[in-house]
Every structure is written in C-alpha cells, then in structure tokens.
Coordinates of C-alpha atoms in Angstrom, one line a residue:
X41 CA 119.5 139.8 108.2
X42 CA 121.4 141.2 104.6
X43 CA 118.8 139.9 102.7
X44 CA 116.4 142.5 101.5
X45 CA 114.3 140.6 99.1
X46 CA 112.5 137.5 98.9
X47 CA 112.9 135.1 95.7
X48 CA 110.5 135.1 92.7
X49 CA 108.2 132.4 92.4
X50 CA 108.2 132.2 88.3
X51 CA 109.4 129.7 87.2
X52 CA 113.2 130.1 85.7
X53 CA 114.6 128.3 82.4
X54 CA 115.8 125.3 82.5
X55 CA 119.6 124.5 81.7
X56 CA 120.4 121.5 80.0
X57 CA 123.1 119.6 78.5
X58 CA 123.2 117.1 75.9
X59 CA 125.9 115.4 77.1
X60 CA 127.5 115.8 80.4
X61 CA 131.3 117.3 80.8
X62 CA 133.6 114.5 81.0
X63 CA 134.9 116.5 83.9
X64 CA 133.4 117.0 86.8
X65 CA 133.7 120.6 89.0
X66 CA 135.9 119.6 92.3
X67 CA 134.9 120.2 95.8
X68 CA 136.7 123.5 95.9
X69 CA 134.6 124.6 92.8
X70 CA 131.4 123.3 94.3
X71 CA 131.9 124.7 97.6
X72 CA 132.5 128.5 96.4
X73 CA 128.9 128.1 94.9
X74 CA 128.0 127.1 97.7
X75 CA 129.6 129.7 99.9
X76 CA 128.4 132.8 97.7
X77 CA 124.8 131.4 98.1
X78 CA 125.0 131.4 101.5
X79 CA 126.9 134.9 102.1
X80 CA 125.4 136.8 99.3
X81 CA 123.9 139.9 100.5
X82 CA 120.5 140.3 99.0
X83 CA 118.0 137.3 98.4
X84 CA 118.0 137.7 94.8
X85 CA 121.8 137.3 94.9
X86 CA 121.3 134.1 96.7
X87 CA 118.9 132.9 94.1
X88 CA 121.3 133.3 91.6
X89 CA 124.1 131.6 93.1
X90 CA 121.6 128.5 93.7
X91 CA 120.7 128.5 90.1
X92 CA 124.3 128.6 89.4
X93 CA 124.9 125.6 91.9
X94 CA 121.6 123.4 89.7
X95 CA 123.1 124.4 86.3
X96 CA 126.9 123.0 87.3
X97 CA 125.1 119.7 88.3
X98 CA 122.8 119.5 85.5
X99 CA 125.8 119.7 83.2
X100 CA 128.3 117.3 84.6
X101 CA 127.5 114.8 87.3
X102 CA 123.6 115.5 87.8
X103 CA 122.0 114.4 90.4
X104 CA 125.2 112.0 91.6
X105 CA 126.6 115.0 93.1
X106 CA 123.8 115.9 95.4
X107 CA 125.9 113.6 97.7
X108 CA 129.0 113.4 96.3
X109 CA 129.5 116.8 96.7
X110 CA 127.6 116.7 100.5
X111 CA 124.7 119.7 99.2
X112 CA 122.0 118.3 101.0
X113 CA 124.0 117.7 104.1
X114 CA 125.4 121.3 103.6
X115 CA 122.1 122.8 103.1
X116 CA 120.3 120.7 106.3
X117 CA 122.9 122.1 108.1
X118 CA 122.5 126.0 107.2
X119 CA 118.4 125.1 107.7
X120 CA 119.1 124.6 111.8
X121 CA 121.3 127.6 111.8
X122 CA 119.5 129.0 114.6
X123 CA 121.6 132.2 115.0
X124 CA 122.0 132.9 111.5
X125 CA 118.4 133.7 109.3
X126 CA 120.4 134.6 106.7
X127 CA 122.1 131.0 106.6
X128 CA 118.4 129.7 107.0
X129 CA 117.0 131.9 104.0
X130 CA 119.4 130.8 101.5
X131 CA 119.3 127.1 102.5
X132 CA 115.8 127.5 101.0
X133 CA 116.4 129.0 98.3
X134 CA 119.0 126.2 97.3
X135 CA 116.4 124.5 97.7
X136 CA 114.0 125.8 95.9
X137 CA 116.6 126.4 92.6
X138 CA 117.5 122.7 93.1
X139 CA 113.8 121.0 92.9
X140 CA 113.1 123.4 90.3
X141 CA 115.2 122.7 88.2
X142 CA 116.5 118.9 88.9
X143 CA 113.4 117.2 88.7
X144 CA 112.8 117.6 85.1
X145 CA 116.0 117.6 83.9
X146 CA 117.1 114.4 86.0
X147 CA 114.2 112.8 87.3
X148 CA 115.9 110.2 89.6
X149 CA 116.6 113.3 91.5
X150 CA 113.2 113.3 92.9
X151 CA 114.7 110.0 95.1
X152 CA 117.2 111.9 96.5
X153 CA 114.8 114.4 97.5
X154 CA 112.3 112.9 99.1
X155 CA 113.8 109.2 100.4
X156 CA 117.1 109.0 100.3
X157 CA 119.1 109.5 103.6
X158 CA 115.2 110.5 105.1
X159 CA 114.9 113.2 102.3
X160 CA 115.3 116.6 102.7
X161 CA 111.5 117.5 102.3
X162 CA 111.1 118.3 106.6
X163 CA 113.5 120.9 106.8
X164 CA 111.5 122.7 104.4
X165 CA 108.3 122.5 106.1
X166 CA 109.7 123.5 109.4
X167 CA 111.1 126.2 108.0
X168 CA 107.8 127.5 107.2
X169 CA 107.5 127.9 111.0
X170 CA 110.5 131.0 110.9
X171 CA 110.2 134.2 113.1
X172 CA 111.9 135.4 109.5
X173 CA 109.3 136.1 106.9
X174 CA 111.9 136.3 104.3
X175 CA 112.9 132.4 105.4
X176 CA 109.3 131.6 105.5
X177 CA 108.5 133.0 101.5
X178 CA 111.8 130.9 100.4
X179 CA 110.3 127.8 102.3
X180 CA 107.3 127.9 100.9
X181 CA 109.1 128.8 97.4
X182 CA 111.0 125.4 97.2
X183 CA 107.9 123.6 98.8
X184 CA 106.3 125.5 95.8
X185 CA 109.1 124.4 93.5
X186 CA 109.6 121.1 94.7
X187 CA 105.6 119.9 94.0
X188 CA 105.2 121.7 90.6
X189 CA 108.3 119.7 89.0
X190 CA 107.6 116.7 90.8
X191 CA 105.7 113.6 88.4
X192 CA 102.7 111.7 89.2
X193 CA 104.5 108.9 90.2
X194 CA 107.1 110.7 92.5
X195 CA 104.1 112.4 94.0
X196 CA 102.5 108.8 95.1
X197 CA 105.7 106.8 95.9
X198 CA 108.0 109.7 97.2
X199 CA 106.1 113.0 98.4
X200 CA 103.4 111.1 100.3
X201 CA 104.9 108.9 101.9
X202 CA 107.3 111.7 103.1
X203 CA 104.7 113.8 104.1
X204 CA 102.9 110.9 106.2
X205 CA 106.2 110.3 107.9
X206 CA 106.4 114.2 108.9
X207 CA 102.9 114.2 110.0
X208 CA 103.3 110.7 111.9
X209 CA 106.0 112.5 114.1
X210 CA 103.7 115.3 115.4
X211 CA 106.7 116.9 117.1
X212 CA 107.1 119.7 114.8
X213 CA 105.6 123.2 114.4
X214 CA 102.0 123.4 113.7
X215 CA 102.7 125.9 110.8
X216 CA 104.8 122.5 109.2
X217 CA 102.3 120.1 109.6
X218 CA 99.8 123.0 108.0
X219 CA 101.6 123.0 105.0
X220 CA 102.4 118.9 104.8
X221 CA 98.8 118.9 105.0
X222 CA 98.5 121.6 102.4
X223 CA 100.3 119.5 99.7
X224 CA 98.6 116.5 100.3
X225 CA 95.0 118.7 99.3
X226 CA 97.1 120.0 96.6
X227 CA 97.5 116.1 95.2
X228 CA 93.9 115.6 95.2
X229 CA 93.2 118.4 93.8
X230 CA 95.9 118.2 90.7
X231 CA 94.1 115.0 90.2
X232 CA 90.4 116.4 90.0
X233 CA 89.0 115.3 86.6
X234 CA 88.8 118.7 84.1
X235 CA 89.4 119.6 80.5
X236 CA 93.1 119.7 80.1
X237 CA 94.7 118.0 76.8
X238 CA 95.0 114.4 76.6
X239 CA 98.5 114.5 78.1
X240 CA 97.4 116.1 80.9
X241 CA 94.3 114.2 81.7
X242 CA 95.8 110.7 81.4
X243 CA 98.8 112.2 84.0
X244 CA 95.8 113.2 86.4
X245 CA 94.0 110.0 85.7
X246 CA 97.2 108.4 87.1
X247 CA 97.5 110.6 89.7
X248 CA 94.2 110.2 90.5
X249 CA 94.0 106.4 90.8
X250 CA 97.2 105.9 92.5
X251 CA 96.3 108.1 95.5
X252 CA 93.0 106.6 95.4
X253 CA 95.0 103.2 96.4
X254 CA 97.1 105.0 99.1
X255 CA 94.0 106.4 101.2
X256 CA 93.5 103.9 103.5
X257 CA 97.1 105.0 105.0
X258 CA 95.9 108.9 104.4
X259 CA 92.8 109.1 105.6
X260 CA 93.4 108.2 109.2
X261 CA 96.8 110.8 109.2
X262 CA 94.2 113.4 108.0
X263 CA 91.2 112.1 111.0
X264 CA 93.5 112.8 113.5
X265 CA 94.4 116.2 112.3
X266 CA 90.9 117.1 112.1
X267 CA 90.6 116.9 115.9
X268 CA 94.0 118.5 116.4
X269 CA 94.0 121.3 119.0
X270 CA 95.4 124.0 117.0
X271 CA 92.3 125.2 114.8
X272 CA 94.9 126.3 112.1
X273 CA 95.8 122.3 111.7
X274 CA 92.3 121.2 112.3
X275 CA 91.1 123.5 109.5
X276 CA 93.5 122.9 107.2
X277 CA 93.0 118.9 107.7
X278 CA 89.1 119.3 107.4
X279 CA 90.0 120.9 104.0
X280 CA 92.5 118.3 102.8
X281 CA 90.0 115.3 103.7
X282 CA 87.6 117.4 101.4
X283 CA 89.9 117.3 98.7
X284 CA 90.6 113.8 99.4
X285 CA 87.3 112.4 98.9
X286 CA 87.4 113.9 95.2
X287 CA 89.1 110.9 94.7
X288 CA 86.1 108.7 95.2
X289 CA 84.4 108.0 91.4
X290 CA 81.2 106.8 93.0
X291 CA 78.2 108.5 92.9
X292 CA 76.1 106.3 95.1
X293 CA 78.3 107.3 97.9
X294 CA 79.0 110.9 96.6
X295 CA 75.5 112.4 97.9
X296 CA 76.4 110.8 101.3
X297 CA 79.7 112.4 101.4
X298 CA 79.5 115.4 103.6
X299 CA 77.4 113.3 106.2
X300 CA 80.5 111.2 106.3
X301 CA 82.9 114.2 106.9
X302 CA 80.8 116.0 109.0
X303 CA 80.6 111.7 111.3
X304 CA 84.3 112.0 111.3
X305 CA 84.9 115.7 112.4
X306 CA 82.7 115.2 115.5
X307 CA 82.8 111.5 116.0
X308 CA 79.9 110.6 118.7
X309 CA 77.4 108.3 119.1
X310 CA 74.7 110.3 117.0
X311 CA 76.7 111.8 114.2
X312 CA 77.7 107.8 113.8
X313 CA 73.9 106.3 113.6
X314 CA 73.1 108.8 111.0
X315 CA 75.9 107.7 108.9
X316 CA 74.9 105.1 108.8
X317 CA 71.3 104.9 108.2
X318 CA 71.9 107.2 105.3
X319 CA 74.4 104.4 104.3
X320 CA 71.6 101.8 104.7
X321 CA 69.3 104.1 103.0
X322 CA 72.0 103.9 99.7
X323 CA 71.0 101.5 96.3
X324 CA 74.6 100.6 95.8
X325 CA 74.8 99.4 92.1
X326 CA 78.1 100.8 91.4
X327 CA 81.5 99.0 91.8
X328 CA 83.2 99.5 94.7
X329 CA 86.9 100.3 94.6
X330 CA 89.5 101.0 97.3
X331 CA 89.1 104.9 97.4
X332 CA 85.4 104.3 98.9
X333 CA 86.8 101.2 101.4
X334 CA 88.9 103.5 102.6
X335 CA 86.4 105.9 103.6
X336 CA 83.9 103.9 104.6
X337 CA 85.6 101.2 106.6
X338 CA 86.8 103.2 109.8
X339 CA 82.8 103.8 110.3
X340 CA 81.7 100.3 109.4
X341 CA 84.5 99.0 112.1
X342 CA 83.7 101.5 114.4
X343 CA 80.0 100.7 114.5
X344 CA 80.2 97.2 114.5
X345 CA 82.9 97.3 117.1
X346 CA 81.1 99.9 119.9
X347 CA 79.6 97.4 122.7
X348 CA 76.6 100.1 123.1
X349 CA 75.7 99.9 119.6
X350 CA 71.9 99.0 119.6
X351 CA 70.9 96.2 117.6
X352 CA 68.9 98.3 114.6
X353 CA 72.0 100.0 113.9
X354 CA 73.9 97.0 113.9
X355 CA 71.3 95.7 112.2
X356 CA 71.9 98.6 109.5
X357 CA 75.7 97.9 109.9
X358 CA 75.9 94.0 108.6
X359 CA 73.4 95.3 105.6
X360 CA 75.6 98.1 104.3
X361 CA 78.8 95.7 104.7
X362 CA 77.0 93.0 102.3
X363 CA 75.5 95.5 99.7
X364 CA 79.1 97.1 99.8
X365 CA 80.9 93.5 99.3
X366 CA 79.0 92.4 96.8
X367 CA 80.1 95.4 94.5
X368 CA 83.9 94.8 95.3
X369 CA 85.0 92.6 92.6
X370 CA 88.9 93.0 93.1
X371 CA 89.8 90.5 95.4
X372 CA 93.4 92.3 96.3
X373 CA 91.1 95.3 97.3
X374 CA 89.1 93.3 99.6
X375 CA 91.8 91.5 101.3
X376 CA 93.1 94.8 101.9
X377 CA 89.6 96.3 103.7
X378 CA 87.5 93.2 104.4
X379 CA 89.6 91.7 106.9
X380 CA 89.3 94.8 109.3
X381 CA 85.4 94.2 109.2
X382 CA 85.5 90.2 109.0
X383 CA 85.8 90.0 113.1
X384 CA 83.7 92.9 113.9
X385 CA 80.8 91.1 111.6
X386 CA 81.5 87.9 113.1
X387 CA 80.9 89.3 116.7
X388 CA 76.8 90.4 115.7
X389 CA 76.2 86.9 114.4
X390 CA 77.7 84.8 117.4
X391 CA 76.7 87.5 119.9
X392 CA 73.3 89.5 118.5
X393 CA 70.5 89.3 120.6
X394 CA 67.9 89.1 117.5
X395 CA 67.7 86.7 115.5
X396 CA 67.1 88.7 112.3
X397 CA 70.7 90.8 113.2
X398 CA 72.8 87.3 113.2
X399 CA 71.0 85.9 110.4
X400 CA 71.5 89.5 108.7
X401 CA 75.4 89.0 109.6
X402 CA 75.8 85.5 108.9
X403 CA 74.9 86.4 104.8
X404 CA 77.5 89.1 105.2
X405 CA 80.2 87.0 106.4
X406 CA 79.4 84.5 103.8
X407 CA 79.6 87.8 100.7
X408 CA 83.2 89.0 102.5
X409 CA 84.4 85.2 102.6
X410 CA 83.5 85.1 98.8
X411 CA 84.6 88.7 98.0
X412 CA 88.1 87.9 99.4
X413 CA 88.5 84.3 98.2
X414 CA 88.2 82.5 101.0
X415 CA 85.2 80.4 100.7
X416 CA 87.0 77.1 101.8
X417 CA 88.8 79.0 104.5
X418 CA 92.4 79.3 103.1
X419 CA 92.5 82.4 101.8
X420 CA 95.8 81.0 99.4
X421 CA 93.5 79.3 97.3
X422 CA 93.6 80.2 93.8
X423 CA 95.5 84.0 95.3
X424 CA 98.8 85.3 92.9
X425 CA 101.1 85.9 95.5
X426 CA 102.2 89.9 95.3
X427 CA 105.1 90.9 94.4
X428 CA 107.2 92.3 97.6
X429 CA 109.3 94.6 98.4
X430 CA 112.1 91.9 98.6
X431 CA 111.2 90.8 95.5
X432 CA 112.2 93.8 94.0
X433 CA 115.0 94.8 95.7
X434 CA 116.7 91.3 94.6
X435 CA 115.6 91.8 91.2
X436 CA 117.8 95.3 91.4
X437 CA 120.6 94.1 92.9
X438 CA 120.5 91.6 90.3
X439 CA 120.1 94.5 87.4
X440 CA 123.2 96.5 88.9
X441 CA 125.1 94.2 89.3
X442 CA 125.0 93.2 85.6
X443 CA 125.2 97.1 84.4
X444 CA 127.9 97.8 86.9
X445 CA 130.6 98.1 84.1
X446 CA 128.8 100.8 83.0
X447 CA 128.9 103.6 85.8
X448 CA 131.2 106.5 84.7
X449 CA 130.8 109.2 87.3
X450 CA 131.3 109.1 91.1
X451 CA 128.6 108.5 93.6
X452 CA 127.1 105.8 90.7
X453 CA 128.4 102.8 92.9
X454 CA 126.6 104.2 95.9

C-alpha cells in the first residue's frame, strides 16, 4: 500500500465563494481530481487532492455535483475495492474532506450524505472493519468529520435514522456496528446540558429534545445490542444506552436509572420485580415526557404482559402505569406510548385473580383513556390530525414546481 501516512484530524479552512462560477468544471476536470486522489502516493497527498475536489464544488455547482459528477458512486465504488487498500484509503479520505467541508458551506449537502440514494454513511462504518490501519484512521477521520459539521437537525432527521438503518441490518462487521453505536452516545452526549454560550446551549437544548422524541425507536436498537454476543458490541451498546438516558429531564425517575439499565442488561424474572417495586416505591410529581415513556414502557409491557407475573407485582405494575399517566399531559405523547400498555392493562382487570389488582387496573385504564383522549371511545375526538409525510411531500412538489424557473445549474431538476 503507497500510502505512508494517515490524514490529520484538524480541522482544515474552509473555502468559500460568494458567488458560484457561472461555469461549471466538466467531467474531464472533475474526474482528474478524482484520479489523483485515488493514485496519489502518500496519504497526505490524497488528502489534498480531496480538498481540492470539496473546494471545486464549493465554488461552482456545490453540492448538485455530488451526483452530477457521480463522486459518491465513484467513491462507494473505490470503498469495496477489495484488492486495492490504497483505493479503499483514499475513498475515505474523500470522504472525510467532503463532510468536512460541505456541510457548512452548503448545508443541503448533509441530504445527500446521509439519505439520498441510501447515503453514503455505511461504507464508512464498514470501513472501520479494514485489515488496513491506514483505511481504518481515514474511516474513522470522515466519520469524525462527518458528525462535527453535521447540525442539530441533520443529526436527528438524517444521521440517526441512518445509523438505525445500519444497525437494523446486523449483517455487517462488529467493528461497524461499534462505531454506529459510538455516534449515537456521541449525540447524547453533545446534548448533555453544560455551560457553553447561549448559542451553544440553545443548539444542545434542541438537540437534546429532538432525540429525546426519537428514543422510543432507539432504545430497543440499543437493548438488543446490549445482549449481542460480541462483548465489544455489547459494551459499547451498554455505554450508548448510558448516554441515552441523559436525555431524560426527570429527577423522580433519575435515582431509579441504573436499576433500570442494570433490568434491561440482564432481563429475568428478578432483575424485572425489582424494577419495578422501586418504580412503585417512586412519588412521581414531575411531568412526564416522551424521553421517560420510552424507557419505561418496554418494562411496564413486559410485566404486565408475562403470564407468570404474580399478582403483587402486577399489582405494583397497574399503580406505576396510573401515577405515570397522570403526569403525561401531552396527548400526542401518550397516543404514542399508552396504546402499547392499554391491552396489557386491560388483561389484569378482566383476568386478575384479586379483586384489589382489577379494581387497581380498572382506575388505570380509566387515567390512559383520559390521558390519550379517548374518554368516549373514539380517540378522533377533539385530536388535530398530524401532519404526514404525504402532506409534506405534496406541499414540496407544489413549492418546486412554482420555483422551477429558477434552477440554474445541472442536477437542480433532480
């Protein structure tokens, strides 16, 4: 492999234009970049050929030519060069130069990154699984460069759904789904509360509460890698659902965290009763928002829904479900979590042998009917409908079509 050294990880200035050239490079031009990136005989050389590639874009066509020019297809392809590392290494560190410098010149570029055409996010993690160190550092360098440009918003809407698609697979290399796991901790963490400036507190704060509103899709993702074979993966996903839980703003569930944690790494019968008798043990006075559903649900609907389940823990179960409804006064939040205990709650009062359990069960069926709206049984009364994803994707359509006359470069009517 020619390439003898691995790419710095400081960050490198960004180039931008005012105005972009009226006249975009050609293929030919393009391509050459391209080519000296990839046949350059040292890694810095390759770095600088990548930058080179970034600072063309930046100052004509942007991010347009990401496909226009094929450079992501280009650099998938060099990534599953299997005979040559050297193909593989400077795939990467395209990479890398490209999210480091894109992002916050353009920011639509984080789409093409991360969702359009299916991203290009998982070649970079399984490159972190390389018998080539040097291909391993440049992975990890874009993966590096790629989350430090990325915004808030990209984070929450692009990166983690990306990662949760790689992770959903669970046919790559365990050193990828380490790292995908890696960068979701790294997300919770960025949004841990501290004593940044304004600017930067009010971008965590919005970090913070729209990942808080994604964890009921996380948090079972992150469970199952917690019991994954590989202790490398199961470590790594033990941290990241410690890092998640950061996101909970609760301090009546807060003291009853690593109980929780510890119920979900070694899921039996015992671990689960002492959940939740701790649970039933909690004065829950403050509001309940989706970050704490998400937790505690997958207990709540476990207990309730185990046929050996003795009737004082169930007992326990119905109690902590109605002191938790009570305090969940956002009815989108409990149609989102309430329905998944509804049925399981339902069961103890039809089926409990004690009278005291079904009674017990019958008031909290009566809190999650109120809590979700539905206390004349149609749950559309008085509900807003939500906005969908139809919705939206009309209202665009409509929006482009009306700017159309405006697009001046190629790739814009793509």
């Amino acid at each position: 492999m020619p390439h003898q050294i691995s790419p710095p990880t400081a960050p490198a200035m960004i180039v931008k234009s005012s105005s972009p050239s009226d006249v975009p490079p050609t293929q030919e031009e393009v391509s050459s970049l391209m080519n000296t990136a990839f046949t350059a005989q040292t890694s810095q050389q390759s770095l600088d050929a990548s930058y080179a590639v970034s600072t063309v874009l930046i100052n004509s066509v942007g991010f347009r030519g990401l496909r226009i020019y094929g450079i992501l297809d280009e650099i998938k392809k060099a990534a599953a060069d299997k005979k040559d590392g050297a193909r593989r290494e400077s795939a990467m560190n395209l990479l890398g130069a490209l999210f480091e410098r894109l992002p916050p010149a353009q920011p639509i570029s984080e789409i093409c990154f991360l969702v359009q055409a299916g991203g290009i996010l998982a070649p970079a993690l399984d490159a972190l699984a390389d018998k080539g160190t040097v291909v391993r550092e440049s992975a990890q360098y874009a993966l590096d460069a790629l989350f430090t440009n990325l915004s808030p918003e990209a984070m929450v809407v692009a990166l983690l759904p990306a990662l949760s698609r790689y992770l959903g697979k669970r046919t790559g290399k365990w050193q990828g789904t380490v790292g995908a796991y890696a960068l979701i901790a790294r997300m919770a963490d960025k949004a841990k509360i501290g004593t940044g400036s304004k600017e930067e507190e009010s971008l965590k704060d919005l970090l913070r509460e729209s990942m808080g509103k994604k964890l009921a899709g996380i948090i079972p993702i992150v469970d199952a890698g917690m019991h994954d074979l590989k202790s490398e993966v199961s470590k790594q996903a033990l941290k990241t659902m410690n890092s998640l839980t950061t996101l909970l703003s609760n301090d009546d569930v807060a003291p009853r965290i690593p109980l929780l944690i510890k119920t979900m790494e070694n899921p039996s019968t015992e671990t689960l009763q002492k959940a939740i008798h701790a649970l039933s043990q909690t004065t829950f006075v403050a509001i309940v928002t989706s970050p704490v559903l998400a937790l505690l649900t997958p207990l709540l609907e476990r207990s309730l829904n185990t046929p050996t389940t003795s009737q004082e823990v169930l007992r326990q179960t119905v109690v902590v479900v109605e002191n938790l409804t009570k305090l969940v006064h956002d009815p989108v939040e409990a149609r989102t979590f309430l329905p998944k205990l509804k049925p399981g709650v339902q069961g103890v009062k039809d089926r409990a042998s004690l009278p005291e359990v079904r009674e017990l069960a019958t008031r909290a069926l009566n809190v999650i009917k109120k809590a979700m709206g539905d206390d004349d049984g149609n749950l559309a009364s008085g509900q807003i409908a939500p906005t969908t994803p139809a919705d939206v994707l009309q209202f665009l359509d409509k929006t482009v079509d009306v700017r159309r006359d405006l697009a001046g470069f190629p790739g814009d009517d793509e």
